Tab-separated table of C-alpha atoms and ligand atoms in Angstrom:
chain	number	residue	atom	x	y	z
A	35	UNK	CA	0.000	0.000	0.000
A	36	UNK	CA	1.348	3.430	-0.958
A	37	UNK	CA	1.869	5.886	1.861
A	38	UNK	CA	-0.772	8.629	1.902
A	39	UNK	CA	0.572	12.016	0.862
A	40	UNK	CA	-0.089	15.221	2.760
A	41	UNK	CA	0.615	18.687	1.408
A	42	UNK	CA	1.368	21.183	4.196
A	43	UNK	CA	1.172	24.981	4.348
A	44	UNK	CA	2.736	26.768	7.325
A	45	UNK	CA	1.860	30.423	7.936
A	46	UNK	CA	2.592	32.799	10.797
A	47	UNK	CA	5.192	33.374	13.464
A	48	UNK	CA	8.029	31.164	14.771
A	49	UNK	CA	5.624	29.727	17.344
A	50	UNK	CA	3.315	28.547	14.584
A	51	UNK	CA	6.353	27.158	12.789
A	52	UNK	CA	7.151	25.016	15.814
A	53	UNK	CA	3.564	23.712	15.779
A	54	UNK	CA	3.984	22.881	12.093
A	55	UNK	CA	7.192	21.030	12.819
A	56	UNK	CA	5.477	18.979	15.486
A	57	UNK	CA	2.598	18.047	13.194
A	58	UNK	CA	4.992	17.182	10.370
A	59	UNK	CA	7.047	15.080	12.741
A	60	UNK	CA	3.940	13.149	13.755
A	61	UNK	CA	2.850	12.711	10.157
A	62	UNK	CA	6.263	11.359	9.156
A	63	UNK	CA	6.352	9.145	12.238
A	64	UNK	CA	3.056	7.606	11.177
A	65	UNK	CA	4.308	6.943	7.677
A	66	UNK	CA	2.690	9.809	5.784
A	67	UNK	CA	4.652	11.337	2.949
A	68	UNK	CA	4.893	15.078	2.608
A	69	UNK	CA	3.870	16.178	-0.883
A	70	UNK	CA	5.437	19.146	-2.638
A	71	UNK	CA	2.214	20.217	-4.332
A	72	UNK	CA	-1.458	20.268	-3.366
A	73	UNK	CA	-2.339	18.712	-6.679
A	74	UNK	CA	-2.070	14.912	-6.374
A	75	UNK	CA	-1.790	14.894	-2.545
A	76	UNK	CA	-4.373	12.968	-0.517
A	77	UNK	CA	-5.144	16.031	1.544
A	78	UNK	CA	-3.832	19.457	2.552
A	79	UNK	CA	-3.194	20.765	6.070
A	80	UNK	CA	-3.089	24.564	6.408
A	81	UNK	CA	-1.566	25.926	9.639
A	82	UNK	CA	-3.018	29.434	9.821
A	83	UNK	CA	-2.174	32.698	11.550
A	84	UNK	CA	-5.000	34.890	12.813
A	85	UNK	CA	-3.094	37.601	14.612
A	86	UNK	CA	-3.733	40.566	12.314
A	87	UNK	CA	-6.438	41.113	9.731
A	88	UNK	CA	-3.791	40.916	7.021
A	89	UNK	CA	-2.626	37.528	8.356
A	90	UNK	CA	-6.217	36.279	8.385
A	91	UNK	CA	-6.635	37.320	4.764
A	92	UNK	CA	-3.447	35.491	3.878
A	93	UNK	CA	-4.701	32.395	5.722
A	94	UNK	CA	-8.084	32.500	3.989
A	95	UNK	CA	-6.362	32.864	0.620
A	96	UNK	CA	-4.124	29.848	1.359
A	97	UNK	CA	-7.185	27.786	2.321
A	98	UNK	CA	-8.923	28.901	-0.909
A	99	UNK	CA	-5.926	27.848	-2.972
A	100	UNK	CA	-5.821	24.439	-1.276
A	101	UNK	CA	-9.572	23.977	-1.840
A	102	UNK	CA	-9.218	24.832	-5.527
A	103	UNK	CA	-6.179	22.655	-6.173
A	104	UNK	CA	-7.031	19.708	-3.935
A	105	UNK	CA	-10.431	20.002	-2.260
A	106	UNK	CA	-9.623	17.980	0.907
A	107	UNK	CA	-8.436	20.546	3.414
A	108	UNK	CA	-7.857	20.511	7.193
A	109	UNK	CA	-7.319	23.872	8.857
A	110	UNK	CA	-5.387	24.318	12.107
A	111	UNK	CA	-3.519	27.088	13.961
A	112	UNK	CA	-4.586	30.429	15.374
A	113	UNK	CA	-7.455	30.997	12.940
A	114	UNK	CA	-8.916	27.705	14.142
A	115	UNK	CA	-10.064	29.653	17.207
A	116	UNK	CA	-12.605	31.469	14.975
A	117	UNK	CA	-14.030	28.645	12.833
A	118	UNK	CA	-17.024	30.727	11.753
A	119	UNK	CA	-14.732	33.087	9.795
A	120	UNK	CA	-13.326	30.121	7.904
A	121	UNK	CA	-16.661	28.377	7.302
A	122	UNK	CA	-18.171	31.590	5.995
A	123	UNK	CA	-15.674	31.660	3.105
A	124	UNK	CA	-14.872	27.985	2.766
A	125	UNK	CA	-17.845	25.931	4.007
A	126	UNK	CA	-16.443	22.646	2.675
A	127	UNK	CA	-13.179	22.324	4.579
A	128	UNK	CA	-12.968	18.874	6.198
A	129	UNK	CA	-12.057	19.967	9.731
A	130	UNK	CA	-10.966	23.001	11.736
A	131	UNK	CA	-8.824	22.702	14.853
A	132	UNK	CA	-7.228	25.342	17.064
A	133	UNK	CA	-3.568	26.079	17.891
A	134	UNK	CA	-1.555	23.256	19.513
A	135	UNK	CA	-4.425	20.843	18.898
A	136	UNK	CA	-2.033	18.205	17.574
A	137	UNK	CA	-4.294	15.319	18.563
A	138	UNK	CA	-7.309	16.791	16.759
A	139	UNK	CA	-5.278	17.524	13.629
A	140	UNK	CA	-3.997	13.961	13.584
A	141	UNK	CA	-7.513	12.592	14.177
A	142	UNK	CA	-8.808	14.624	11.224
A	143	UNK	CA	-5.920	13.402	9.060
A	144	UNK	CA	-6.574	9.758	10.048
A	145	UNK	CA	-10.204	10.114	9.072
A	146	UNK	CA	-9.515	11.699	5.704
A	147	UNK	CA	-6.533	9.518	4.765
A	148	UNK	CA	-5.902	6.545	7.069
A	149	UNK	CA	-2.218	5.816	7.666
A	150	UNK	CA	-0.563	2.998	5.752
A	151	UNK	CA	-0.151	-0.182	7.811
A	152	UNK	CA	3.593	-0.574	7.672
A	153	UNK	CA	6.347	-0.525	10.229
A	154	UNK	CA	7.301	3.081	9.906
A	155	UNK	CA	8.721	4.324	13.154
A	156	UNK	CA	12.214	4.467	11.723
A	157	UNK	CA	11.195	7.039	9.157
A	158	UNK	CA	11.565	9.797	11.630
A	159	UNK	CA	14.951	11.310	12.289
A	160	UNK	CA	15.550	11.501	16.060
A	161	UNK	CA	15.519	15.307	16.060
A	162	UNK	CA	12.124	15.484	14.285
A	163	UNK	CA	11.413	17.273	11.032
A	164	UNK	CA	12.744	20.816	10.925
A	165	UNK	CA	11.343	23.532	8.701
A	166	UNK	CA	14.170	25.893	9.579
A	167	UNK	CA	17.578	25.221	7.997
A	168	UNK	CA	19.419	22.517	9.887
A	169	UNK	CA	21.976	24.836	11.461
A	170	UNK	CA	19.473	26.723	13.597
A	171	UNK	CA	16.284	25.675	15.334
A	172	UNK	CA	13.559	27.270	17.391
A	173	UNK	CA	13.125	25.887	20.869
A	174	UNK	CA	9.654	26.535	22.234
A	175	UNK	CA	9.702	26.556	26.030
A	176	UNK	CA	6.079	27.387	26.813
A	177	UNK	CA	2.661	28.020	25.331
A	178	UNK	CA	0.191	30.788	26.082
A	179	UNK	CA	0.581	33.912	28.166
A	180	UNK	CA	-0.518	35.267	31.560
A	181	UNK	CA	-0.366	38.893	30.406
A	182	UNK	CA	-3.337	40.682	28.949
A	183	UNK	CA	-1.940	43.326	26.626
A	184	UNK	CA	-4.892	45.266	25.309
A	185	UNK	CA	-3.907	44.993	21.624
A	186	UNK	CA	-3.298	41.252	21.703
A	187	UNK	CA	-5.604	38.272	21.274
A	188	UNK	CA	-2.988	35.585	21.846
A	189	UNK	CA	-4.121	34.733	25.414
A	190	UNK	CA	-7.663	34.304	24.036
A	191	UNK	CA	-6.338	32.063	21.275
A	192	UNK	CA	-3.720	30.124	23.210
A	193	UNK	CA	-4.729	30.389	26.858
A	194	UNK	CA	-2.628	31.071	29.965
A	195	UNK	CA	1.071	30.315	30.298
A	196	UNK	CA	1.880	26.602	30.246
A	197	UNK	CA	5.617	25.953	30.591
A	198	UNK	CA	7.317	22.769	29.479
A	199	UNK	CA	9.335	21.159	32.291
A	200	UNK	CA	12.955	22.205	31.901
A	201	UNK	CA	14.166	18.595	31.599
A	202	UNK	CA	12.008	18.131	28.460
A	203	UNK	CA	13.254	21.351	26.929
A	204	UNK	CA	16.892	20.491	27.641
A	205	UNK	CA	16.547	16.987	26.196
A	206	UNK	CA	15.051	18.438	23.020
A	207	UNK	CA	17.874	20.985	22.849
A	208	UNK	CA	20.476	18.255	23.359
A	209	UNK	CA	18.985	16.167	20.522
A	210	UNK	CA	18.971	19.176	18.219
A	211	UNK	CA	22.618	19.939	18.919
A	212	UNK	CA	23.524	16.271	18.409
A	213	UNK	CA	21.747	16.440	15.019
A	214	UNK	CA	23.957	19.332	13.900
A	215	UNK	CA	22.050	22.431	15.053
A	216	UNK	CA	24.532	25.229	15.832
A	217	UNK	CA	22.147	27.858	17.111
A	218	UNK	CA	19.118	27.501	19.387
A	219	UNK	CA	16.512	30.259	19.351
A	220	UNK	CA	14.488	30.202	22.551
A	221	UNK	CA	10.906	31.313	21.941
A	222	UNK	CA	7.646	31.634	23.858
A	223	UNK	CA	5.155	34.457	24.417
A	224	UNK	CA	6.959	35.602	27.578
A	225	UNK	CA	10.328	33.946	28.127
A	226	UNK	CA	11.070	35.790	31.369
A	227	UNK	CA	7.891	34.287	32.901
A	228	UNK	CA	9.085	30.753	32.145
A	229	UNK	CA	8.140	28.308	34.901
A	230	UNK	CA	5.897	30.665	36.918
A	231	UNK	CA	2.923	28.369	36.273
A	232	UNK	CA	4.923	25.351	37.493
A	233	UNK	CA	6.119	27.270	40.561
A	234	UNK	CA	9.641	26.776	39.147
A	235	UNK	CA	9.374	23.048	39.877
A	236	UNK	CA	12.641	21.126	39.625
A	237	UNK	CA	12.904	18.515	36.915
A	238	UNK	CA	15.455	15.821	36.206
A	239	UNK	CA	18.216	16.652	33.728
A	240	UNK	CA	21.103	14.235	33.308
A	241	UNK	CA	21.804	13.133	36.870
A	242	UNK	CA	20.580	16.185	38.716
A	243	UNK	CA	17.628	18.396	39.380
A	244	UNK	CA	17.255	21.721	37.586
A	245	UNK	CA	14.550	24.267	38.288
A	246	UNK	CA	12.091	25.315	35.588
A	247	UNK	CA	13.267	28.935	35.606
A	248	UNK	CA	14.655	31.410	33.087
A	249	UNK	CA	18.073	31.621	34.775
A	250	UNK	CA	18.500	27.858	35.219
A	251	UNK	CA	17.329	27.147	31.674
A	252	UNK	CA	19.762	29.738	30.302
A	253	UNK	CA	22.660	28.339	32.315
A	254	UNK	CA	22.048	24.741	31.208
A	255	UNK	CA	21.453	25.619	27.558
A	256	UNK	CA	24.734	27.501	27.681
A	257	UNK	CA	26.520	24.233	28.427
A	258	UNK	CA	25.391	22.468	25.243
A	259	UNK	CA	27.996	23.963	22.919
A	260	UNK	CA	25.602	25.836	20.584
A	261	UNK	CA	24.772	29.501	20.214
A	262	UNK	CA	21.768	30.246	22.446
A	263	UNK	CA	19.615	33.261	21.641
A	264	UNK	CA	16.822	34.595	23.851
A	265	UNK	CA	13.628	35.959	22.343
A	266	UNK	CA	10.526	37.597	23.865
A	267	UNK	CA	12.027	38.578	27.188
A	268	UNK	CA	10.461	41.323	29.347
A	269	UNK	CA	12.664	43.677	31.357
A	270	UNK	CA	11.806	42.307	34.799
A	271	UNK	CA	14.401	42.629	37.571
A	272	UNK	CA	15.215	38.897	37.521
A	273	UNK	CA	16.442	39.202	33.925
A	274	UNK	CA	19.483	40.964	35.466
A	275	UNK	CA	20.690	37.572	36.687
A	276	UNK	CA	21.011	36.237	33.145
A	277	UNK	CA	23.227	39.062	31.854
A	278	UNK	CA	26.432	37.688	33.500
A	279	UNK	CA	25.957	34.464	31.485
A	280	UNK	CA	26.131	36.649	28.391
A	281	UNK	CA	29.218	38.462	29.645
A	282	UNK	CA	30.850	35.049	30.221
A	283	UNK	CA	30.009	33.999	26.620
A	284	UNK	CA	27.823	31.125	27.774
A	285	UNK	CA	24.768	32.385	25.917
A	286	UNK	CA	24.685	35.028	23.182
A	287	UNK	CA	24.846	38.674	24.287
A	288	UNK	CA	21.455	39.269	22.699
A	289	UNK	CA	18.031	40.061	24.068
A	290	UNK	CA	14.861	40.412	22.073
A	291	UNK	CA	12.575	42.552	24.222
A	292	UNK	CA	9.307	43.757	22.742
A	293	UNK	CA	9.193	47.180	24.415
A	294	UNK	CA	6.340	48.386	22.135
A	295	UNK	CA	6.494	51.980	23.417
A	296	UNK	CA	8.243	54.315	25.831
A	297	UNK	CA	5.473	56.632	26.985
A	298	UNK	CA	4.189	55.423	30.390
A	299	UNK	CA	0.681	56.526	29.445
A	300	UNK	CA	0.625	54.503	26.223
A	301	UNK	CA	2.251	51.504	27.918
A	302	UNK	CA	-0.399	51.626	30.603
A	303	UNK	CA	-3.167	51.715	28.010
A	304	UNK	CA	-1.465	48.816	26.302
A	305	UNK	CA	-1.480	46.954	29.660
A	306	UNK	CA	2.120	45.975	29.018
A	307	UNK	CA	4.008	43.733	31.431
A	308	UNK	CA	6.878	45.458	33.262
A	309	UNK	CA	5.609	48.856	32.112
A	310	UNK	CA	6.621	50.450	35.385
A	311	UNK	CA	10.204	49.272	35.163
A	312	UNK	CA	12.725	52.006	34.490
A	313	UNK	CA	13.966	50.477	31.311
A	314	UNK	CA	16.671	53.003	30.416
A	315	UNK	CA	18.365	52.572	33.780
A	316	UNK	CA	18.068	48.827	33.510
A	317	UNK	CA	19.563	48.774	30.002
A	318	UNK	CA	22.433	50.950	31.274
A	319	UNK	CA	23.184	48.467	34.061
A	320	UNK	CA	23.022	45.506	31.695
A	321	UNK	CA	25.543	47.181	29.410
A	322	UNK	CA	27.870	47.791	32.340
A	323	UNK	CA	27.835	44.038	33.019
A	324	UNK	CA	27.946	42.989	29.363
A	325	UNK	CA	29.293	45.815	27.175
A	326	UNK	CA	28.584	44.122	23.845
A	327	UNK	CA	24.969	43.252	24.657
A	328	UNK	CA	22.764	43.696	21.563
A	329	UNK	CA	19.129	44.621	22.066
A	330	UNK	CA	16.392	44.133	19.516
A	331	UNK	CA	12.846	45.248	19.955
A	332	UNK	CA	9.550	45.960	18.271
A	333	UNK	CA	7.357	49.017	18.697
A	334	UNK	CA	3.822	50.028	17.824
A	335	UNK	CA	3.075	53.549	16.647
A	336	UNK	CA	-0.410	55.016	16.363
A	337	UNK	CA	-1.872	53.118	19.316
A	338	UNK	CA	-5.272	54.690	20.206
A	339	UNK	CA	-4.772	57.821	22.281
A	340	UNK	CA	-1.075	58.229	21.351
A	341	UNK	CA	-0.365	61.970	21.239
A	342	UNK	CA	2.466	63.805	19.504
A	343	UNK	CA	4.053	64.179	22.934
A	344	UNK	CA	3.890	60.416	23.577
A	345	UNK	CA	5.429	59.752	20.205
A	346	UNK	CA	8.256	62.210	20.769
A	347	UNK	CA	8.941	60.509	24.069
A	348	UNK	CA	9.432	57.312	22.095
A	349	UNK	CA	11.878	59.007	19.706
A	350	UNK	CA	13.831	60.431	22.658
A	351	UNK	CA	13.898	56.990	24.235
A	352	UNK	CA	15.381	55.545	21.030
A	353	UNK	CA	18.081	58.214	21.089
A	354	UNK	CA	18.958	57.393	24.680
A	355	UNK	CA	18.672	53.610	24.562
A	356	UNK	CA	20.508	53.222	21.246
A	357	UNK	CA	19.266	49.693	20.717
A	358	UNK	CA	20.859	47.755	17.895
A	359	UNK	CA	17.743	46.612	16.061
A	360	UNK	CA	14.174	47.886	16.102
A	361	UNK	CA	11.105	46.941	14.142
A	362	UNK	CA	8.044	49.181	13.998
A	363	UNK	CA	4.398	48.424	13.268
A	364	UNK	CA	1.490	50.740	12.695
A	365	UNK	CA	-1.274	49.878	15.134
A	366	UNK	CA	-3.986	47.675	13.629
A	367	UNK	CA	-7.240	47.241	15.544
A	368	UNK	CA	-7.357	43.448	15.740
A	369	UNK	CA	-10.914	42.123	16.062
A	370	UNK	CA	-11.560	40.974	19.638
A	371	UNK	CA	-8.746	43.046	21.199
A	372	UNK	CA	-9.550	45.071	24.348
A	373	UNK	CA	-7.827	48.179	22.986
A	374	UNK	CA	-10.812	48.726	20.672
A	375	UNK	CA	-13.146	49.172	23.670
A	376	UNK	CA	-11.045	51.472	25.837
A	377	UNK	CA	-12.760	54.581	24.457
A	378	UNK	CA	-9.413	56.004	23.271
A	379	UNK	CA	-9.214	58.276	20.263
A	380	UNK	CA	-7.998	56.341	17.189
A	381	UNK	CA	-4.945	57.866	15.501
A	382	UNK	CA	-5.688	58.798	11.850
A	383	UNK	CA	-3.987	56.599	9.240
A	384	UNK	CA	-1.922	59.449	7.777
A	385	UNK	CA	-0.580	60.321	11.244
A	386	UNK	CA	0.332	56.671	11.850
A	387	UNK	CA	2.119	56.589	8.510
A	388	UNK	CA	4.029	59.801	9.248
A	389	UNK	CA	5.060	58.543	12.709
A	390	UNK	CA	6.164	55.235	11.262
A	391	UNK	CA	8.390	57.063	8.759
A	392	UNK	CA	9.857	59.285	11.475
A	393	UNK	CA	10.519	56.268	13.683
A	394	UNK	CA	12.254	54.364	10.893
A	395	UNK	CA	14.412	57.349	9.930
A	396	UNK	CA	15.487	57.861	13.542
A	397	UNK	CA	16.336	54.218	14.109
A	398	UNK	CA	18.158	54.005	10.785
A	399	UNK	CA	20.462	56.781	11.911
A	400	UNK	CA	21.134	55.007	15.213
A	401	UNK	CA	21.712	51.660	13.516
A	402	UNK	CA	24.078	53.183	10.943
A	403	UNK	CA	26.159	54.723	13.744
A	404	UNK	CA	26.314	51.489	15.734
A	405	UNK	CA	27.223	49.316	12.749
A	406	UNK	CA	29.963	51.737	11.676
A	407	UNK	CA	31.704	50.996	14.974
A	408	UNK	CA	32.010	47.344	13.921
A	409	UNK	CA	34.181	48.200	10.897
A	410	UNK	CA	37.721	46.925	11.456
A	411	UNK	CA	36.640	44.298	13.987
A	412	UNK	CA	37.000	40.540	13.603
A	413	UNK	CA	33.714	38.867	14.436
A	414	UNK	CA	32.480	35.284	14.452
A	415	UNK	CA	29.804	34.825	11.811
A	416	UNK	CA	27.432	31.899	11.331
A	417	UNK	CA	26.816	31.163	7.644
A	418	UNK	CA	23.159	31.020	6.571
A	419	UNK	CA	23.570	30.943	2.794
A	420	UNK	CA	26.645	29.911	0.847
A	421	UNK	CA	27.420	30.118	-2.798
A	422	UNK	CA	31.040	29.084	-3.233
A	423	UNK	CA	33.230	31.873	-1.957
A	424	UNK	CA	30.372	34.366	-1.466
A	425	UNK	CA	28.195	33.821	1.569
A	426	UNK	CA	25.689	35.487	3.838
A	427	UNK	CA	25.701	35.061	7.581
A	428	UNK	CA	25.061	36.702	10.920
A	429	UNK	CA	27.041	37.842	13.925
A	430	UNK	CA	26.031	36.990	17.483
A	431	UNK	CA	24.183	40.290	17.515
A	432	UNK	CA	21.673	39.319	14.848
A	433	UNK	CA	18.891	36.748	14.794
A	434	UNK	CA	17.823	35.007	11.589
A	435	UNK	CA	14.991	36.504	9.539
A	436	UNK	CA	14.454	39.607	11.665
A	437	UNK	CA	17.864	41.289	11.995
A	438	UNK	CA	20.725	42.200	9.661
A	439	UNK	CA	23.278	40.102	7.767
A	440	UNK	CA	26.987	39.953	7.090
A	441	UNK	CA	27.940	39.614	3.425
A	442	UNK	CA	31.078	37.498	3.432
A	443	UNK	CA	33.786	37.006	0.842
A	444	UNK	CA	36.066	34.063	1.357
A	445	UNK	CA	39.074	32.444	-0.325
A	446	UNK	CA	37.816	28.949	0.362
A	447	UNK	CA	34.222	27.802	-0.204
A	448	UNK	CA	32.017	28.143	2.864
A	449	UNK	CA	29.193	25.872	3.956
A	450	UNK	CA	25.890	26.642	5.626
A	451	UNK	CA	26.299	26.294	9.385
A	452	UNK	CA	30.040	27.116	9.400
A	453	UNK	CA	31.074	29.611	12.043
A	454	UNK	CA	33.937	31.672	10.641
A	455	UNK	CA	35.836	34.770	11.720
A	456	UNK	CA	35.157	37.713	9.436
A	457	UNK	CA	37.072	40.965	9.264
A	458	UNK	CA	34.450	43.652	8.780
A	459	UNK	CA	35.437	46.262	6.210
A	460	UNK	CA	32.164	48.052	5.465
A	461	UNK	CA	28.784	48.791	7.002
A	462	UNK	CA	25.510	50.346	5.886
A	463	UNK	CA	22.286	51.043	7.783
A	464	UNK	CA	21.433	47.368	8.339
A	465	UNK	CA	24.193	45.062	7.097
A	466	UNK	CA	27.908	44.432	7.408
A	467	UNK	CA	30.417	43.390	4.733
A	468	UNK	CA	33.721	41.615	5.185
A	469	UNK	CA	36.315	39.003	4.379
A	470	UNK	CA	36.622	35.602	6.069
A	471	UNK	CA	40.063	35.295	7.674
B	40	SF4	S1	2.855	39.500	26.425
B	40	SF4	FE1	1.136	40.708	25.695
B	40	SF4	S2	1.538	40.833	23.464
B	40	SF4	FE2	2.750	39.143	24.224
B	40	SF4	S3	1.421	37.353	23.972
B	40	SF4	FE3	1.156	38.078	26.071
B	40	SF4	S4	-0.638	39.377	25.920
B	40	SF4	FE4	0.118	39.126	23.833
C-alpha cells in the first residue's frame, strides 16, 4: 500500500512554525509522505495565523488555494479559534482545529486519509522534522501567556502560560545539537515568565535536578555547545541575573525585548508587562555588566490615544537607549482586542504613517552609527547561505529573519552552518560586509 501524501502549508510566526514542525514530525512518524504540491496529494493541512487582519486574509487565501487545487483541506492554527470566519468563506473544509491541537489535527488526518499499515517508526529522524535550515532551530519553552496586553488576542487564542518542564526542553535541545544544530533560538510568548505556572518546579536533567526557571534554563542551555539566543524577554528585575551568562560567553549577548512603546501613558493603556520598570536605567546596568549586549525590539506607533508628545517621548527613548535593532508596526485594531473598547481616540492613518516614517528614519540613523563601529573588527559569523566563496551570515548580535546580515567574501568555499571569523570592512544602515580570515 502506498503511503498517503499530505501537502502542508505553514503560515505565521516562529511559534506557529514550531507547531507545524510537530505536526509534520507526527505525520512522518506515522508513515505519511509530505507532498510538494497540493495537486495529487491525498489532503492538505493549512496551519493558519489569525493575529492581524492581514494575516487572516493570507490564511483565507491559502485555504482557498488548497480547496481549488485539492479540495480535501484541514485547517489548524490560530485561525482555528474562529471557525465561523473560515466556514463563511470555505464551508467545505474537512475539519478546523485550534492552535496546539495536535491530537485533533492527527484525528482529522486519520479520518480523511488513514495511515498505511507498515512498520514506519524508523522514518523519523531523532531530532524530528525541521522547517528551519538545519543549522538553527527554534526551541519553544512554553505556550500561552498570563499577560493581557490590550492589543493582543494571543491569550484568548492560546490560553494562559503553560511551561514545558525544563528537563524536556533540555533533552530536546540536546537532541537538536547532536543532530547538527549550531544555534538555538528560545521562543515563547513571555520567556522571562518561564516556569511561573509550574512554581519553578525542579525537573530531572542528566543526573541532577534543575529548576524550571529562566536563569537555570539559560545556564544549562549555555553548556550544550551551541549559540543560544533569547527571544521575547520582558525587562523584569530577575532578567538581570542572566546578563552575566552573556558576559561570560555562555549564551549570546542578545536580548529580544518587545518594548512596544516608551510613553508610560501609552504603555499603561497597552497593559504591558513590566511597564513600570525604568527600562533606560536597567539597560544601562546591563551594558555595564555585558558591554557588547545587543538589544532588539519591536514598537507600535499610532496606538489609540497616542499623542504627539507620547510619540516624541518614544523618539527620545530611542536616542537614549541606542538599541541595535528595532522593528516598527502601525497599530492595527485586531478584532476581539480590548484596545478597541477602551474609548481612546484612534490615531488617523496618515498620522500613523508619518510617525512610522519618522521612527524608521530615527532608528536608521542610530543603527548606521552602531554598525559603523564594527568596521575593522573581527567577528564570528554563522553562515546562513553559501554560494562558493560568497556567503551570507550573521554575527552573534543578529537573529535570523528579523535582523541584519553579514555579506562574506572568502578564499575557500564556505558551507551553511560554518562559524567563521570575518574581518568587517564596510557597514551600511542594516548590514555588514567583510572578508573571512
Ligand atoms: S505578552 Fe502581551 S503581546 Fe505578548 S502574547 Fe502576552 S498578551 Fe500578547
